[in-house]
Structure formats: structure tokens, C-alpha cells
XYZ file of C-alpha atoms in Angstrom:
296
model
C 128.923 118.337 42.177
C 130.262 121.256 44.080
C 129.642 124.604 43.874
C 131.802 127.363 45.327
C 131.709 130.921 45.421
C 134.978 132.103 46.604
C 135.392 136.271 47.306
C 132.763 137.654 45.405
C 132.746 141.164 45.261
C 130.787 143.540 42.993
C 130.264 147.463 43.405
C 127.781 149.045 41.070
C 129.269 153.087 40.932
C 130.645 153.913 44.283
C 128.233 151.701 45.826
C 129.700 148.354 47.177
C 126.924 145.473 47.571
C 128.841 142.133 47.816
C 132.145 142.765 49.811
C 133.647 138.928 49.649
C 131.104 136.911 49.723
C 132.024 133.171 49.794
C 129.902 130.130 49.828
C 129.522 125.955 49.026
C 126.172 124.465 48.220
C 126.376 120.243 47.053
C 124.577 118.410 45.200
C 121.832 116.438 46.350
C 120.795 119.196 48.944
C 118.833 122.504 49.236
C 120.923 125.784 50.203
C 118.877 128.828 51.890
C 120.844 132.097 50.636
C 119.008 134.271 53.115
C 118.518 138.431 53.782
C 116.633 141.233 53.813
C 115.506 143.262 50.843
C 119.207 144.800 49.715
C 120.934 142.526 51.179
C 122.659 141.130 48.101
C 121.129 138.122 47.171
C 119.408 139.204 43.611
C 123.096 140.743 43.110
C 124.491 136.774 44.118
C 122.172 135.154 41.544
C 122.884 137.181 38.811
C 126.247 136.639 39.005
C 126.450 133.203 39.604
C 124.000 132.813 36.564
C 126.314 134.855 34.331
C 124.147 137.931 33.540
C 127.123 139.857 34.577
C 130.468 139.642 36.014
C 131.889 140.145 39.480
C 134.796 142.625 40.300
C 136.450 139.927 41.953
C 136.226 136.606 42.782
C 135.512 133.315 41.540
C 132.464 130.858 41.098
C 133.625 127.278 40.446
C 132.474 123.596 39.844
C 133.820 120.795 41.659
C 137.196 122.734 41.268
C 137.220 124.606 38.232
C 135.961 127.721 37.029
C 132.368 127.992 35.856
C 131.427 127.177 32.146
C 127.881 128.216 31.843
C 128.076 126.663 28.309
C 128.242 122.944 30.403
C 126.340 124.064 33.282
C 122.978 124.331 32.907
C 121.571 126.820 35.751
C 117.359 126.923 36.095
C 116.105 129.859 37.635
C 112.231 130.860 39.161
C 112.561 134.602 39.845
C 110.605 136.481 42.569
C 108.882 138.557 39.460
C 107.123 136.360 36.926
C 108.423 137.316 33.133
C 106.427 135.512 30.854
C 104.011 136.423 27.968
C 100.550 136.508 28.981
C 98.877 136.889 25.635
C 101.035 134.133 24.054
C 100.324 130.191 24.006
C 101.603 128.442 26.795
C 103.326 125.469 24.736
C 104.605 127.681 22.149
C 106.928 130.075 24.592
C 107.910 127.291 26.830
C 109.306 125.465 23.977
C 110.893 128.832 22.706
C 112.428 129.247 25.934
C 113.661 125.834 26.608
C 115.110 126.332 23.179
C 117.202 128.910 24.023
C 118.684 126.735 26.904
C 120.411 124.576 23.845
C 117.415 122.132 23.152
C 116.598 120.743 20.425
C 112.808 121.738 19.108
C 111.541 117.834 19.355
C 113.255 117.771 22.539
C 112.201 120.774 23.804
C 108.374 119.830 23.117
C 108.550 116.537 24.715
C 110.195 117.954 27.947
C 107.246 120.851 28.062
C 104.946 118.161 28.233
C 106.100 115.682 30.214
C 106.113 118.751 32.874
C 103.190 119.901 31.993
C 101.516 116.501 32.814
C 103.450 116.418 36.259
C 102.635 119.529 36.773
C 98.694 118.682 36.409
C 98.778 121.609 33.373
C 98.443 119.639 30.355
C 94.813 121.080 29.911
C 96.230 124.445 29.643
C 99.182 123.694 27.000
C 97.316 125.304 23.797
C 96.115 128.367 26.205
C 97.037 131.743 26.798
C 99.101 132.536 29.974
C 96.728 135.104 30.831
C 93.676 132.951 31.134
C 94.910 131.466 34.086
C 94.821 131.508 37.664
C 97.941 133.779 39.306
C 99.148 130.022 40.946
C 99.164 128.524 37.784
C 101.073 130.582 35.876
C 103.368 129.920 38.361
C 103.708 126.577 37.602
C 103.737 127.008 34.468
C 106.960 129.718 35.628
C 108.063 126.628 36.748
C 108.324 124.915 33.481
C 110.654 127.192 32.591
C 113.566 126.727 35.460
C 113.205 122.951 34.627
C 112.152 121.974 31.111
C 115.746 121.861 30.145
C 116.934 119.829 33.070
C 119.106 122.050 34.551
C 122.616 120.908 37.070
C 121.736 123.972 39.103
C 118.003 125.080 40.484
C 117.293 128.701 41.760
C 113.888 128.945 43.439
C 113.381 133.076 44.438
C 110.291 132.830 46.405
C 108.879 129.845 44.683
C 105.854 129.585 47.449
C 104.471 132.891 47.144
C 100.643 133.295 46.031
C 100.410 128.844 45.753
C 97.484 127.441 47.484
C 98.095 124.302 49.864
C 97.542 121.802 46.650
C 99.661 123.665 44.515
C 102.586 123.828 47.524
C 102.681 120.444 48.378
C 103.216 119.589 44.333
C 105.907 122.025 44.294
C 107.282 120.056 47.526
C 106.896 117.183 45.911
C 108.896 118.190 42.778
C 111.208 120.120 44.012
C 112.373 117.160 46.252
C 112.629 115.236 43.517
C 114.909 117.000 42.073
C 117.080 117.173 45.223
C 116.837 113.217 45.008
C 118.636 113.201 41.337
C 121.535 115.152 42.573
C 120.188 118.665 41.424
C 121.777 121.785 43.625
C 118.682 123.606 44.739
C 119.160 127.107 45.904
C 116.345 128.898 47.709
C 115.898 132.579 48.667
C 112.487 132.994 50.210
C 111.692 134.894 53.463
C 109.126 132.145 54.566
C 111.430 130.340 57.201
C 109.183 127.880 57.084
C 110.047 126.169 53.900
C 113.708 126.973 53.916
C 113.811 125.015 57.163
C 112.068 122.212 55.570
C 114.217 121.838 52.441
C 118.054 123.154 53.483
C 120.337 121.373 54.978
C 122.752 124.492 54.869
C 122.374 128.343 54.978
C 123.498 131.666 54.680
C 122.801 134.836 55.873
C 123.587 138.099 54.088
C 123.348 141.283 55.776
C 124.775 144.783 53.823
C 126.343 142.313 50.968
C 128.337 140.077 53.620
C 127.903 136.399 54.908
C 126.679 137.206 58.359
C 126.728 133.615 59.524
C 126.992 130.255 57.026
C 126.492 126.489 57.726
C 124.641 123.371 58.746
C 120.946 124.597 60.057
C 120.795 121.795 62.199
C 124.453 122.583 63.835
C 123.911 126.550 64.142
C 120.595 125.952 65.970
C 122.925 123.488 68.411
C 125.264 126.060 68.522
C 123.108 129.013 69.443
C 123.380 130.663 73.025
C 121.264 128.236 75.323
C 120.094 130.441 78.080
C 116.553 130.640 78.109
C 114.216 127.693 78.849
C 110.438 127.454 77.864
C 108.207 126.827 80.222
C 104.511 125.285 80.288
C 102.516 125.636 83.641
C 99.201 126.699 84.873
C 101.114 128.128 87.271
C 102.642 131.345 84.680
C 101.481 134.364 86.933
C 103.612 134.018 90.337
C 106.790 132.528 87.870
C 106.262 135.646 85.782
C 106.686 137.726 89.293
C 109.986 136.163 90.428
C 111.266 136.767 86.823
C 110.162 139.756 86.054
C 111.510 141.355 83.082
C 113.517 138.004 81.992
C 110.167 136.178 81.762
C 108.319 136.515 78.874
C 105.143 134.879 77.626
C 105.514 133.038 74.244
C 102.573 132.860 71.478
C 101.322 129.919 72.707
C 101.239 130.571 76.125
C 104.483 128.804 77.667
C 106.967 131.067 79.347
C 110.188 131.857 78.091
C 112.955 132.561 80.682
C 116.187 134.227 80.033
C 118.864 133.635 82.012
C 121.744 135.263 83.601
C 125.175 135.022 82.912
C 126.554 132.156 85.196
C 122.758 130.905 86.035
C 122.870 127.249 85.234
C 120.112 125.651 83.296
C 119.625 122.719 85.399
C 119.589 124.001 88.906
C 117.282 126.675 87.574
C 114.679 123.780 86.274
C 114.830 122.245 89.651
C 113.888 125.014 91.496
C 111.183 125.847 88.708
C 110.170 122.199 89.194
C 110.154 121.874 93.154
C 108.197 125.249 93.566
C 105.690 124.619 91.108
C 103.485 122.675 89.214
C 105.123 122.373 85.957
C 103.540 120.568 83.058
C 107.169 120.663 80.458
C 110.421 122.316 80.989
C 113.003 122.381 78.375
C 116.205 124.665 76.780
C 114.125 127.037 74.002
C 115.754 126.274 70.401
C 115.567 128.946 68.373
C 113.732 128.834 65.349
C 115.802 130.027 61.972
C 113.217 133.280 61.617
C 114.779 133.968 65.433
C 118.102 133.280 64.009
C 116.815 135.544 60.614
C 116.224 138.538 63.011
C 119.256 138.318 64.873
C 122.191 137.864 61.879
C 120.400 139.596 58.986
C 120.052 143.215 60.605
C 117.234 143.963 62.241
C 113.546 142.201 61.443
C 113.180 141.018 58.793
């Protein structure tokens, strides 16, 4: 399956906040939509999920326009919108329900999550009784029960312990594995480097750059090499300002236009004692900071 987002616009008054915005996530993989806080990506979501129209543009399938009676889209949001003084089985049935489910159906699906989930325990419970990282689990429930084509994780890891994000690791590359398209829009790099095989950046409701992770990190300007020496202090003073020292100690060295890389590590390497010397690869939060607008 194919998704595409071709030319998505959508103003809200006077006030544009996607101007064209055009993207392809597949199935089988994890997409990062990326930004800052206004960026556009709530705005995205909302209308690829149907909750209202764009000016213009077009969101398609494999092709053809979007029918979000066949397409089943599961979403997590950023701000958790259950009931916390209702019963946990009863309003995750209800709301699987209202994906099209049958009520048997529904049930058995609830519970067969709940169990993978490690949450059966809490199924005839109030939301509010439990822990903040298990209700979002059981949040979870509710972007899956009803075995969605299309996952939307907003910020899935926020406020899970280290148990509770490696099961949602787990699960969530599972469902990558039976040809689910997972969307992801989190501002820990961490994970969406992890996951994504492809990205995009949104900065002031445009793409600001879009494609393979792996590729853009290739492609990214290759002048500056890390260094690791006991030897920092007298490298620091023939660098000077283009030396900088990195949070783990190593130095990072940017170089000038027309310096080449390797004559520059053989000079490093004949003067000095020098214990690894390679080209720095950004890391996507570096990549975040320079194509989203600012930091982040």
C-alpha cells in the first residue's frame, strides 16, 4: 500500500499553515513527519484522517483517492482523551465499535490486546486507577483494537518507563512486519531514527527536506571530522574557532572551503597522537535543528 499526499494546502482565516505539502509513506515501514510546535503536523494528521478537509490537494491510496470508509486509520494523539472514571473494557469496546466492529468482535480484539499489552488485570477497572504509563497503553488499545491499514503514533514514548518502551517497540514493530504504514511525530530523535526508514521535515507548513534517513545523512555537507586524542589542547590552538569540543570529549573540526578531508587527517595524524579520526555524521536532531527553523 501507498500513501500519497500530493499539494496539500489548508489556511484557517487569513492564516496559511500547509502551503503544498506533499509526501509518500509505504507499507511495511515507519515515516517520521517531523517539526517544531506550529509547524503543521497536527494540521497534516487531521486531514489525512478526515476530521476536515484541505483547500487543495489530494491524499490517495496506491493511486486513488482516499475512502476512509475502506481505510481504516489508528491514531495515538499527543493528548490522552479517554474516560477516566469509566471501565476500561467497556469504552474500549465502545470505541472500537465505532471503528465498524462488530460488539463480539470488538470484545475479543480488546482482549487479545489487553493480554499483549500485559493489561488484562486492569480490563474491569477504572482508567483513573492507573498509573499515567498505563493508561497509555491502554491509549494504545484504542489506535489498534480495530486493526487499522494506517498507524499514527503522536509522541507515543512520552511519560513510558524502559519496560513499558521496549513493549511498545516490540509492538509497534510488529505491526510494521504485517505491512501496517506507521507514521510517527515525536521530537525524541532517538526513536524516530530507530523506527523510519523515511522522513520529513516541516518548517512554517512546508516540507523543508523529505527522504531516505539513511541517504540524507550520506548526503549531508562532510566537512568536519571528529577527533579523539589526549592530545585536544595544542589541536584546539591551531584550530581555533573551527575546533570545537564535542559532549564526549572528541574534537570536532570544521573545515574550510577547499580543505580536503584526507590531507587534513594526515597532518592531524603525523603531528599527533591520535587515538580515532573519522568524517562526523550528523545525527537527525543535528539535521532537526538545521531544516526545521531554529532548535527545536
Amino acid at each position: 500500500m501507498l500513501l500519497t499526499l500530493d499539494g496539500i494546502e489548508k489556511s484557517f482565516g487569513d492564516h496559511p499553515v500547509l502551503k503544498g505539502v506533499s509526501l509518500r509513506a509505504e507499507s511495511g515501514k515507519a515515516f517520521g513527519l517531523l517539526g517544531r510546535n506550529g509547524a503543521g503536523k497536527t494540521t497534516t494528521i487531521r486531514i489525512l484522517m478526515g476530521v476536515f478537509p484541505a483547500d487543495k490537494g489530494e491524499i490517495r491510496i496506491d493511486g486513488a483517492p482516499i475512502d476512509h470508509k475502506k481505510i481504516q486509520i489508528g491514531y495515538l494523539p499527543e493528548e490522552r482523551g479517554l474516560y477516566p472514571k469509566k471501565i476500561i473494557f467497556d469504552q474500549l469496546t465502545y470505541f472500537a465499535e465505532l471503528k465498524g466492529m462488530r460488539r463480539k468482535d470488538a470484545g475479543h480484539a480488546v482482549d487479545r490486546w489487553l493480554e499483549r499489552l500485559g493489561m488484562t488485570e486492569y480490563r474491569n477497572k477504572r482508567l483513573d486507577t492507573l498509573s499515567k504509563g498505563n493508561q497509555q497503553k491502554i491509549q494504545l488499545v484504542t489506535a489498534l483494537a480495530h486493526d487499522p491499514h494506517i498507524i499514527i503514533l503522536d509522541e507515543p514514548f512520552s511519560g513510558l518507563d524502559p519496560v513499558n518502551a521496549m513493549l511498545l517497540k516490540d509492538v509497534v514493530k510488529e505491526e510494521i512486519a504485517r505491512g501496517k504504514i506507521v507514521l510517527f511525530s515525536s521530537h525524541q530523535m532517538n526513536y524516530i531514527e530507530e523506527f523510519c526508514d523515511d522522513i520529513a521535515i516541516l518548517n512554517a507548513g512546508e516540507i523543508a527536506l523529505q527522504g531516505n534517513l539513511r541517504q540524507i545523512k550520506r548526503d549531508s555537507r562532510r566537512n568536519r571530522l571528529v577527533v579523539r586524542t589526549e592530545q585536544a589542547e595544542p589541536i584546539r590552538e591551531k584550530y581555533g574557532d573551527a575546533c570545537t569540543v564535542m559532549e564526549d570529549g572528541s574534537l570536532l573540526i570544521r573545515l574550510s572551503e577547499g580543505v580536503g578531508k584526507q590531507a587534513t587527517m594526515q597532518q592531524l595524524t603525523g603531528a599527533y597522537d591520535i587515538d580515532e579520526i573519522k568524517v562526523f555524521e550528523p545525527s537527525l536532531s543535528d539535521i532537526f535543528v538545521e531544516y526545521a527553523g531554529g532548535k527545536a
